Short mmCIF file of C-alpha atoms and ligand atoms in Angstrom, two decimals:
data_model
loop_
_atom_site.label_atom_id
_atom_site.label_comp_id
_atom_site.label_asym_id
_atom_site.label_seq_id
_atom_site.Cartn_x
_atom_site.Cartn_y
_atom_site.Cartn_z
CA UNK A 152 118.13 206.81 249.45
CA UNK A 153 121.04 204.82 250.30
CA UNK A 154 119.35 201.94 249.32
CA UNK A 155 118.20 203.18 246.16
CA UNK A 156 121.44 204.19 245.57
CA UNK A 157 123.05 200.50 245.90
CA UNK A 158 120.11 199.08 243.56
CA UNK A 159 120.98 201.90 240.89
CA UNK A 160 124.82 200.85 241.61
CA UNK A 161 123.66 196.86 241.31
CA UNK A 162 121.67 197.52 237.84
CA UNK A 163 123.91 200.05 236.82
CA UNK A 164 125.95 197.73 235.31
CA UNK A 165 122.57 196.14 233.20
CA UNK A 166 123.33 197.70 229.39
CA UNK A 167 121.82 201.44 230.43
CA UNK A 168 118.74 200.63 231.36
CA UNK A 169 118.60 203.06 234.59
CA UNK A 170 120.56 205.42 232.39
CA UNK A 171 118.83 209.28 232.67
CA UNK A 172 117.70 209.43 228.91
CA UNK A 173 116.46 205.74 229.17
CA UNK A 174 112.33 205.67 228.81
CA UNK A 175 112.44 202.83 231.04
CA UNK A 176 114.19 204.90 233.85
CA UNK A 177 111.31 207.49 233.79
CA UNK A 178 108.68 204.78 233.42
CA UNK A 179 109.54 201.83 235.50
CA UNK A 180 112.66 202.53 237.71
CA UNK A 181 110.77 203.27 240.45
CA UNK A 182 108.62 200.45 240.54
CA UNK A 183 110.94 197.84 239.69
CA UNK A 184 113.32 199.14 242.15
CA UNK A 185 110.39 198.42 245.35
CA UNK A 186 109.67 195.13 243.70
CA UNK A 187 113.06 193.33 243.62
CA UNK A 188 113.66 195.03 246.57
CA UNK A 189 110.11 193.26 248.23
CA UNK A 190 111.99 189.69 247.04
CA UNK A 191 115.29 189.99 247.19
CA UNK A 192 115.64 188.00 249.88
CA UNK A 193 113.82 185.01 248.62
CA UNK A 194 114.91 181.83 246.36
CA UNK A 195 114.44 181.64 243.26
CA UNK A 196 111.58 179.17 243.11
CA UNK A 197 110.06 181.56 245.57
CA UNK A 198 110.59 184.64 243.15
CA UNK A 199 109.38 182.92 240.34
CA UNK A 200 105.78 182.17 242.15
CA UNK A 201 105.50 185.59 243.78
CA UNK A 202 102.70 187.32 242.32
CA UNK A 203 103.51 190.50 243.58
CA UNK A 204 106.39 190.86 242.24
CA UNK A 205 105.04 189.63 239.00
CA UNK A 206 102.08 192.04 238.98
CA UNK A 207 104.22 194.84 238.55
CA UNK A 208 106.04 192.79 235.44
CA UNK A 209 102.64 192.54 233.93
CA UNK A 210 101.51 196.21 234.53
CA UNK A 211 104.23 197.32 232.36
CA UNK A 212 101.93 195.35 229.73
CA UNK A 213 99.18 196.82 227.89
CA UNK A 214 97.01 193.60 227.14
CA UNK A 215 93.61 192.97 226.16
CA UNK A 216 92.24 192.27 229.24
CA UNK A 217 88.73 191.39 227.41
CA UNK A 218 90.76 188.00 226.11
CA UNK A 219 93.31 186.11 227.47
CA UNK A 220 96.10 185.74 224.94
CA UNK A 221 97.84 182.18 224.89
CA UNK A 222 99.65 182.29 221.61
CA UNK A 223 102.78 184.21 222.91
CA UNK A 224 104.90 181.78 220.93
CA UNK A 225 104.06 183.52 217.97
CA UNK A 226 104.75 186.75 218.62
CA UNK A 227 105.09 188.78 221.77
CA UNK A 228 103.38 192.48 222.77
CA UNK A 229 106.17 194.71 223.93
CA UNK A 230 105.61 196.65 226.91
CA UNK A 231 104.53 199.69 226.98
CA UNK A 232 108.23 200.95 227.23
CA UNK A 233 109.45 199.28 224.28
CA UNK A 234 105.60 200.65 221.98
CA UNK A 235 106.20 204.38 223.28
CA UNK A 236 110.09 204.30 222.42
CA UNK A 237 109.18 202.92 219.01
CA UNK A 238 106.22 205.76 218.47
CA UNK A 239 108.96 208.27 220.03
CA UNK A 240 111.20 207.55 217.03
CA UNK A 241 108.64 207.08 214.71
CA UNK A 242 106.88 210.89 215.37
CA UNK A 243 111.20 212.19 214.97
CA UNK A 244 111.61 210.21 211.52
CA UNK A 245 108.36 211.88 210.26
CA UNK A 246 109.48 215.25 211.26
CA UNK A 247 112.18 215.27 208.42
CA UNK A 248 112.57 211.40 207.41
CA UNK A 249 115.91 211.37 205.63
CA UNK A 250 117.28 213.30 207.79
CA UNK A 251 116.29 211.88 211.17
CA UNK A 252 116.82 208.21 210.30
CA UNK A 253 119.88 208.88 207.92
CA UNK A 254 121.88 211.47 210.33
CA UNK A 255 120.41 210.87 213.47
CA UNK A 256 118.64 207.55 214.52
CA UNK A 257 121.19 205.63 212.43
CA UNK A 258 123.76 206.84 215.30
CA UNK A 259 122.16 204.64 217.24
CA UNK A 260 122.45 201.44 215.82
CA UNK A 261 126.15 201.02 216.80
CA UNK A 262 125.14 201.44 221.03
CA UNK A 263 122.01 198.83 220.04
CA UNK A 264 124.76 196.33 218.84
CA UNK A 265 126.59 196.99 222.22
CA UNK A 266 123.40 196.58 223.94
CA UNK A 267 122.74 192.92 221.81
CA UNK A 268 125.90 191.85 222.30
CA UNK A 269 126.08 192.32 226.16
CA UNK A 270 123.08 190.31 226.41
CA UNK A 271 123.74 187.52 224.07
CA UNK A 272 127.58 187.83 225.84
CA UNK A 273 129.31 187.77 222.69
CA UNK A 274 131.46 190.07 220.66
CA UNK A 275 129.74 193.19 219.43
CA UNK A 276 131.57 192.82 215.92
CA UNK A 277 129.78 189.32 215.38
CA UNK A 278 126.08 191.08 215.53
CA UNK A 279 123.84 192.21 212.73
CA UNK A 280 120.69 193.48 213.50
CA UNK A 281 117.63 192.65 210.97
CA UNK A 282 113.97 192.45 210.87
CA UNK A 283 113.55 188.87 212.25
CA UNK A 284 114.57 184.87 212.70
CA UNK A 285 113.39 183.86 209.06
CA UNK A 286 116.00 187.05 207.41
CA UNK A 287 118.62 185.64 209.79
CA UNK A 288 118.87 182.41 209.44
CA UNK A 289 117.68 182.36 205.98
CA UNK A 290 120.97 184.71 205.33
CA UNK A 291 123.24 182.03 206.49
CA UNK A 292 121.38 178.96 204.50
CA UNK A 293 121.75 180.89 200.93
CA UNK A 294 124.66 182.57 202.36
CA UNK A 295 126.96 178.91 202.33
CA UNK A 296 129.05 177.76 199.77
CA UNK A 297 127.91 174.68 199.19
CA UNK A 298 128.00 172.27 196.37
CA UNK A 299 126.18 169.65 194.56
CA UNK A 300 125.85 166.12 196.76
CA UNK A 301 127.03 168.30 200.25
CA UNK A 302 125.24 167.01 203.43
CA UNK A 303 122.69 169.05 205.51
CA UNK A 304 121.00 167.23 208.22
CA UNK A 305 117.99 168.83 209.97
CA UNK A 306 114.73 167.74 211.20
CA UNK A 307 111.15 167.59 210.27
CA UNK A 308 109.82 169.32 212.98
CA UNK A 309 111.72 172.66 212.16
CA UNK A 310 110.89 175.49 211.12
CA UNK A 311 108.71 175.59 207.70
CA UNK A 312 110.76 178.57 206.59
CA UNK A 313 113.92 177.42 207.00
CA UNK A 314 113.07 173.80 205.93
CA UNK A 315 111.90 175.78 202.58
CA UNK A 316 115.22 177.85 201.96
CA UNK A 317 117.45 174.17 202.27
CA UNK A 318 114.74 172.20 199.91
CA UNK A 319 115.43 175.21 197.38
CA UNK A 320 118.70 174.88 197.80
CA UNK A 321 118.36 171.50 197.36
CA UNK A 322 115.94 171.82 193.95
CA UNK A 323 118.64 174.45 192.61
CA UNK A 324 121.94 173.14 193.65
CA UNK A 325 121.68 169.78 193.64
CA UNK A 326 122.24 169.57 197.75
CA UNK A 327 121.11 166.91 200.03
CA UNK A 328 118.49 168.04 202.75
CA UNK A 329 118.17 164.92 205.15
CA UNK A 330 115.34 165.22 208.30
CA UNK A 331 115.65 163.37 211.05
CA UNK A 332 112.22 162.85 212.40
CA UNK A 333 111.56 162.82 216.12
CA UNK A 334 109.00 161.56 218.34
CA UNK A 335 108.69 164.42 220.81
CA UNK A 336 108.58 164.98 224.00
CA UNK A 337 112.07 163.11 224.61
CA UNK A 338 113.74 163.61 227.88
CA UNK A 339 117.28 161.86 226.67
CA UNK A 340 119.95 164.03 225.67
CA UNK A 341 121.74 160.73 223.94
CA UNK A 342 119.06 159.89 221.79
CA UNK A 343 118.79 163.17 220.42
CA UNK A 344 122.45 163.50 220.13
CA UNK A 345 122.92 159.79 218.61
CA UNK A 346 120.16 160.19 215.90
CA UNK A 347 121.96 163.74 214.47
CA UNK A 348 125.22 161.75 214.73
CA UNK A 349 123.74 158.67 213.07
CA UNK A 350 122.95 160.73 209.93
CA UNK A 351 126.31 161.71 209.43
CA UNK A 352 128.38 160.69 206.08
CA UNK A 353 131.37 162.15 205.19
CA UNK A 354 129.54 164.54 202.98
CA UNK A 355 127.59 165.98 205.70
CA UNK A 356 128.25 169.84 205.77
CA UNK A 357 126.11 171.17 208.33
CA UNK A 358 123.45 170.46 211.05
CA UNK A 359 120.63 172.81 211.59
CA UNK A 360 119.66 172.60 215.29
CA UNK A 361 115.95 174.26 216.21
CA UNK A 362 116.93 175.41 219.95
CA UNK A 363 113.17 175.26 220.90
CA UNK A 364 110.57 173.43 218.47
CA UNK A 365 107.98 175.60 217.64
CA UNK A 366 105.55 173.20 217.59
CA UNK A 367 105.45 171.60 220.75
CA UNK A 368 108.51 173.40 222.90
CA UNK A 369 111.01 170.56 222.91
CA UNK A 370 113.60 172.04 224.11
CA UNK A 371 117.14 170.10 222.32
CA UNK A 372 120.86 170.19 223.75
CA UNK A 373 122.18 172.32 221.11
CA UNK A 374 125.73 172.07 223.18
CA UNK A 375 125.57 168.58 223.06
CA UNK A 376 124.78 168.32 219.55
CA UNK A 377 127.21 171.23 218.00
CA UNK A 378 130.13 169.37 220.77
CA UNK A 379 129.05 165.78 218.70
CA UNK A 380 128.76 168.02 214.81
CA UNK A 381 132.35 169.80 216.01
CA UNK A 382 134.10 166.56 216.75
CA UNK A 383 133.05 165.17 212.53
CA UNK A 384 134.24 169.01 211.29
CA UNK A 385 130.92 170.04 210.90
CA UNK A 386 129.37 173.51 210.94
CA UNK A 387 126.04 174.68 213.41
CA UNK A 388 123.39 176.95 213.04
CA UNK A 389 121.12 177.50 215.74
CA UNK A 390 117.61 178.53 215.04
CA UNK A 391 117.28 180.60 218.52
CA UNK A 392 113.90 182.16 217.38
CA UNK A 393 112.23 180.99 220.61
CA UNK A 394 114.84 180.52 223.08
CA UNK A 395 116.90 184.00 222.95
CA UNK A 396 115.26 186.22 225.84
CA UNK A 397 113.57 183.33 227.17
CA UNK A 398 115.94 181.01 228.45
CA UNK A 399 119.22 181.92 230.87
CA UNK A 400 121.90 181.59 228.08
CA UNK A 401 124.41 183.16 226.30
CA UNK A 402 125.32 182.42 222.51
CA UNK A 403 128.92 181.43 222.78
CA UNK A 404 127.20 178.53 225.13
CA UNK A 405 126.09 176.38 222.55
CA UNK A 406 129.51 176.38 220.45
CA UNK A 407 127.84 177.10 217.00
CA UNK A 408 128.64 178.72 214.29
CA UNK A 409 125.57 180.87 212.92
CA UNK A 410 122.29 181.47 215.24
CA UNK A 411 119.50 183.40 214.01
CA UNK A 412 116.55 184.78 216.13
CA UNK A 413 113.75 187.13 216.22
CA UNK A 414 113.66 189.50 218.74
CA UNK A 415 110.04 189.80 219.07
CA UNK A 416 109.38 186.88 220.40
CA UNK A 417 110.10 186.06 224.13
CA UNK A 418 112.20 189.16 224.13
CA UNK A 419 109.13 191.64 223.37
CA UNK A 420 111.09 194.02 221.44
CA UNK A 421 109.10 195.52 218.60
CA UNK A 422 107.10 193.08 215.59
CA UNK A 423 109.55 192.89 212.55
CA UNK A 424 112.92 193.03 214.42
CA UNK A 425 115.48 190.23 214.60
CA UNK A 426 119.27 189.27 214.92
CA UNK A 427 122.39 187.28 213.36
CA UNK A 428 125.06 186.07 215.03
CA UNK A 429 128.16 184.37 213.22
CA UNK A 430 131.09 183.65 214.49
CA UNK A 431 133.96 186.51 214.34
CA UNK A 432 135.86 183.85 211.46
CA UNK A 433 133.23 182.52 209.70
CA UNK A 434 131.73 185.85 208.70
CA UNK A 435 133.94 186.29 205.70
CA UNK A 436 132.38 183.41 204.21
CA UNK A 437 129.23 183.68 204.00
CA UNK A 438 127.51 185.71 201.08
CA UNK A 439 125.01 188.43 202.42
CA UNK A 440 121.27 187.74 201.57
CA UNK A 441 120.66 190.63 199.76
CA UNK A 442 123.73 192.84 198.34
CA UNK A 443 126.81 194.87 199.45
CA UNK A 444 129.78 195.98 197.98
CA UNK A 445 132.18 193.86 199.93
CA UNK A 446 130.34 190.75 199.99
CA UNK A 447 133.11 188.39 201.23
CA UNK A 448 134.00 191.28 203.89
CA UNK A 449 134.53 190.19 207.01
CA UNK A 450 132.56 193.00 208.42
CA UNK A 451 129.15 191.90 210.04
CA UNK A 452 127.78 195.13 208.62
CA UNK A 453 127.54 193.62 205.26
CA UNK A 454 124.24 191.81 206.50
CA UNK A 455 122.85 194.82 207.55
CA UNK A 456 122.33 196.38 203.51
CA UNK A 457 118.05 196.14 203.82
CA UNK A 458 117.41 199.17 202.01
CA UNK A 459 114.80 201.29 203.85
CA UNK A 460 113.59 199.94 206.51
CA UNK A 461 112.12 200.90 210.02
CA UNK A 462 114.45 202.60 212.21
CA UNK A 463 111.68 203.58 214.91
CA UNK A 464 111.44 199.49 215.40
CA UNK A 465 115.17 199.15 215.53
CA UNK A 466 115.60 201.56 217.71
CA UNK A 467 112.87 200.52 220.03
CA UNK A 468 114.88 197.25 220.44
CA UNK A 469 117.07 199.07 222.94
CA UNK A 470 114.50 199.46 225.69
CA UNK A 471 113.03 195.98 224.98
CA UNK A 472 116.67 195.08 226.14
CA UNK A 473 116.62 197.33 228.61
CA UNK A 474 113.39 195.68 230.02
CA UNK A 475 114.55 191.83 229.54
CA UNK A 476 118.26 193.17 231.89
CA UNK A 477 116.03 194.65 234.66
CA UNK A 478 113.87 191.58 235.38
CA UNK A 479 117.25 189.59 234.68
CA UNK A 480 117.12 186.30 232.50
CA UNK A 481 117.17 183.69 235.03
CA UNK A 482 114.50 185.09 236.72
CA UNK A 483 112.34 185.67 233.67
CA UNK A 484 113.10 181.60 232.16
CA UNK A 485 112.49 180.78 236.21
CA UNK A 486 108.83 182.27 236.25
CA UNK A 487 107.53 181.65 232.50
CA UNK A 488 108.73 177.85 232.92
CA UNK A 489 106.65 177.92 236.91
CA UNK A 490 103.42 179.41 234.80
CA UNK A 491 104.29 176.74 231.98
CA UNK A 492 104.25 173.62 234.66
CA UNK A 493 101.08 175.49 237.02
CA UNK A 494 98.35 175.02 234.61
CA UNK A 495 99.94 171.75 232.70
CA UNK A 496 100.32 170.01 235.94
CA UNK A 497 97.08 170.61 237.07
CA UNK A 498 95.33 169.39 233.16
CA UNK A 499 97.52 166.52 233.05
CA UNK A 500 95.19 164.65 235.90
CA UNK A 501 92.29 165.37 233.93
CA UNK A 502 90.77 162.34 232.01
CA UNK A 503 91.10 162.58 228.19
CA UNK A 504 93.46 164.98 228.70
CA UNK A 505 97.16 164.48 227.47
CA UNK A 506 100.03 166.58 227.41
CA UNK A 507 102.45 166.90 224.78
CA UNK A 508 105.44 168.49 226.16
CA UNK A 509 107.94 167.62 228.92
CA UNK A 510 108.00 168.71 232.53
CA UNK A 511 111.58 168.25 232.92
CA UNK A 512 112.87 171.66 233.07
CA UNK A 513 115.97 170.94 230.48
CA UNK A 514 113.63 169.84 227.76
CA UNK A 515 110.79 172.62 227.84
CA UNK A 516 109.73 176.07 229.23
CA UNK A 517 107.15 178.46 228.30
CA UNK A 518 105.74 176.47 225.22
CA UNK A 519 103.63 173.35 225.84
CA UNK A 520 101.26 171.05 223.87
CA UNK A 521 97.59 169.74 225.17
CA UNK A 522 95.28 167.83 223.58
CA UNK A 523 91.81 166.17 224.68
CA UNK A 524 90.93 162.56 223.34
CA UNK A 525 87.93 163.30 220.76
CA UNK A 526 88.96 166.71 219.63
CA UNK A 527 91.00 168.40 216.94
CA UNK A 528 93.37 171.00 217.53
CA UNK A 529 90.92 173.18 215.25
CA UNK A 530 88.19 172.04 218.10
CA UNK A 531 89.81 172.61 220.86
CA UNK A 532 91.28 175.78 219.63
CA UNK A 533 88.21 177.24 218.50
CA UNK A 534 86.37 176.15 221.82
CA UNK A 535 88.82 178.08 223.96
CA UNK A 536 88.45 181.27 222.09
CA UNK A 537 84.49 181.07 220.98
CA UNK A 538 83.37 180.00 224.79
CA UNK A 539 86.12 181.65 226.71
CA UNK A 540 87.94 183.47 225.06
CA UNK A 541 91.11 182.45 225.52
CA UNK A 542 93.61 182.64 221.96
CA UNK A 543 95.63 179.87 221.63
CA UNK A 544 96.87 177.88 218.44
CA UNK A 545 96.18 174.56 216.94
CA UNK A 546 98.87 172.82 215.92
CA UNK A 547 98.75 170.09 213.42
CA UNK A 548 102.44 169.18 211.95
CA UNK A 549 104.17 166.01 211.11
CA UNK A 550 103.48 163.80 213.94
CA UNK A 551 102.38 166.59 216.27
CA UNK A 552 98.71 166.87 216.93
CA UNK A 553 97.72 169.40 219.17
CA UNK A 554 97.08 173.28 221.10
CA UNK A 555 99.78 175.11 221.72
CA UNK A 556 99.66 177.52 225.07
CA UNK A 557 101.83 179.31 225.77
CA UNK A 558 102.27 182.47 228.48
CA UNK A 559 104.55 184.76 229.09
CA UNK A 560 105.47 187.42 231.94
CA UNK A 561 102.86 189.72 231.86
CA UNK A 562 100.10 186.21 231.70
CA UNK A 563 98.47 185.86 235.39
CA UNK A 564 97.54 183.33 237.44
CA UNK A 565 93.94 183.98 236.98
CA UNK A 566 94.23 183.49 233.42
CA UNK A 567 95.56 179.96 233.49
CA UNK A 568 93.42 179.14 236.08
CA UNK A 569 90.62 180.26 233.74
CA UNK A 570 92.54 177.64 230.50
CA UNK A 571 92.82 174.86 233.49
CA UNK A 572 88.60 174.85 234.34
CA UNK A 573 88.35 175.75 230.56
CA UNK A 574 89.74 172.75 229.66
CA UNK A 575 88.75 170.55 232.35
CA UNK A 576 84.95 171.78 231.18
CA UNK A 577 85.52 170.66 227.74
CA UNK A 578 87.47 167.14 228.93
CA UNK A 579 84.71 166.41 230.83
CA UNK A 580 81.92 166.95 227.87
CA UNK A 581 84.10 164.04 226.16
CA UNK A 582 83.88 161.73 228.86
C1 PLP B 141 111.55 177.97 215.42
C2 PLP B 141 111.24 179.19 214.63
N1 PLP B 141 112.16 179.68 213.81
C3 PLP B 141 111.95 180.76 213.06
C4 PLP B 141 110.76 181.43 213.12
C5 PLP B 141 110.54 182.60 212.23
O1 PLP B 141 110.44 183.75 212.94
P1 PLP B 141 110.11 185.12 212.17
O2 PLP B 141 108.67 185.06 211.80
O3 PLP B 141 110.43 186.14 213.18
O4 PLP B 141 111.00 185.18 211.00
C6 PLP B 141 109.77 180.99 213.96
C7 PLP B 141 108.48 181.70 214.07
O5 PLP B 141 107.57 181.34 214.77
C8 PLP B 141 110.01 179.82 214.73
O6 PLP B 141 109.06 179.33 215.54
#
């Protein structure tokens, strides 16, 4: 007792997820609480290869266990926490729908920016909750004042949606949209650092850093860069889309300005829910995406006028928090980044086989690239599914050419030891 006592006291402190009305109190307390207990004396490279521990993580899952799903850089499940919360509030709103999501689950958006803001350890007045990274960030690009002949540098291997809103922007306004366009993997912080800073005129407005790239999972020194775009009196945004949840940060860490992210990524709170960040005196500024009636407020809340919109997913955001604080962060990046490097380690030996992404734990975790000589993406892609069923995605972008795999916590060892013969098999048919 006592020592469930001093675990409740140690978590306690974790955003309410123990709290009594929490759904993951009734559902997973319990079981979490034997688990870390099982490891807590072990390091953390230990932790993050225990699969004991782990195997409770991925019970709170509700997979297909019939396929083996590899694509988790898309879009995440949510446990099963986070799906009954958001089927909890979805059976209230249809009990009496204006009034249940007008009087009573719109109480609880103000707690759920609390809750976002102690993870992301900023201030709770710089936090607008949305329905995902592309409504974000997309709010801040059309959101800038920014005239004709005004500098944006970004890349060619970011994000198609956001490389979209700044070529409208350009087409319409008469901007300038420069890309860099990098070679990935690069395990240099300089030469990522140098080539932003290269581009730089004294036009140059802003630099739009992808925190992970999609593609491939480079992962780039957004501190480094925002330090380099701060010291020319240049703004940051941060496209955080894969790395909030998933790696051990907070977002005052990376000294930018705007960061956008979906929260159904790595962070497995429900599909179509995502978050803005901008910083406490930049919010005035910029123009809300769609409308309020105090547009150059400088309340965050102005970003938050969607019209109707799902509450039952907004709401279900809190225990997808509440999930992400009881595993802990470090932990979480520590064991997705171990099941990242177990399977690409062992591929990389095979012949034909190359891998696309870094090992280097600063520049990648969770995402990474494969390819075999004499395939397509589209080949190898469809091979894994058709003969073993394992989902993955073929990625063919720029100057990247290849699958994308990419687990997450609930993904087992016997599943990537299942994508390692997999693709050994088909290497070996190209020999
Ligand atoms: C780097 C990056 N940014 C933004 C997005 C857009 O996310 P959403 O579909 O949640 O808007 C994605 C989606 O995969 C992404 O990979």
């Amino acid at each position: 007792m006592n020592q469930r006592r001093a675990f409740l006291q140690k978590m306690g402190a974790i955003a309410g997820a123990f709290s009594a009305n929490s759904l993951f109190n009734q559902l997973h307390a319990a079981n979490f609480e034997s688990a870390q207990a099982a490891v807590q004396h072990l390091s953390a490279d230990a932790i993050a290869a225990d699969e004991d521990y782990w195997s409770v993580i991925q019970q709170a899952y509700t997979v297909n266990a019939n396929f083996v799903n590899l694509n988790n850089g898309g879009v995440s499940p949510s446990p099963r926490v986070v799906q009954e919360a958001v089927e909890r509030y979805n059976q209230l709103t249809n009990q009496g729908p204006s009034y249940y999501m007008w009087r009573i689950l719109d109480q609880g958006r103000e707690p759920l920016r609390y809750k976002l803001a102690e993870m992301a350890g900023c201030n709770t007045e710089e936090i607008a909750i949305n329905r995902n990274a592309t409504e974000a960030l997309n709010t801040v690009i059309f959101g800038l004042d920014l005239k004709a002949g005004d500098e944006v540098i970004g890349t060619k291997q970011d994000y198609p949606n956001m490389i979209q809103a700044w070529k409208q922007r350009e087409m319409r306004e008469g901007i300038v949209y420069k890309q860099l366009n990098f070679q990935f993997p690069i395990e240099n912080d300089a030469e990522i650092v140098k080539a932003f800073e290269n581009a730089i005129t004294p036009k140059t407005k802003i630099i739009h850093i992808t925190h992970i790239i999609n593609w491939i999972g480079q992962i780039l020194p957004a501190r480094k860069i925002a330090d380099m775009a701060k010291s020319h009196g240049i703004e940051v945004i941060v496209d955080g889309a894969h790395s909030f949840g998933l790696l051990d940060y907070q977002i005052p860490d990376l000294n930018c300005d705007y960061f956008g992210t979906s929260l159904h990524k790595f962070l497995s709170a429900p599909i179509g829910s995502g978050m803005l960040w901008i910083r406490k005196e930049k919010i005035g500024k910029i123009w809300p995406l769609l409308c309020n009636g105090d547009p150059k407020g400088t309340d965050i809340r102005k970003f938050e006028t969607l019209g109707t919109r799902s509450f039952p997913i907004e709401q279900g955001i809190g225990e997808a928090v509440n999930f992400q604080m009881a595993i802990g962060g470090k932990r979480k990046e520590d064991r997705i980044r171990y099941l990242k490097n177990y399977w690409a380690k062992k591929v990389a030996e095979v012949p034909k086989v190359k891998i696309h992404t870094s090992f280097k734990p600063e520049y990648a975790c969770a995402i990474c690239g494969v390819s075999i000589d004499g395939m397509t993406p589209g080949e190898l892609d469809g091979a894994l599914f058709n003969t073993y069923k394992i989902h993955t995605v073929g990625i063919v972008w720029e100057n990247i050419s290849c699958v994308r795999i990419t687990p997450h916590v609930y993904t087992r060892i016997q599943d990537l030891d299942k994508l390692v013969k997999a693709i050994t098999e088909l290497a070996d048919k190209k020999k």
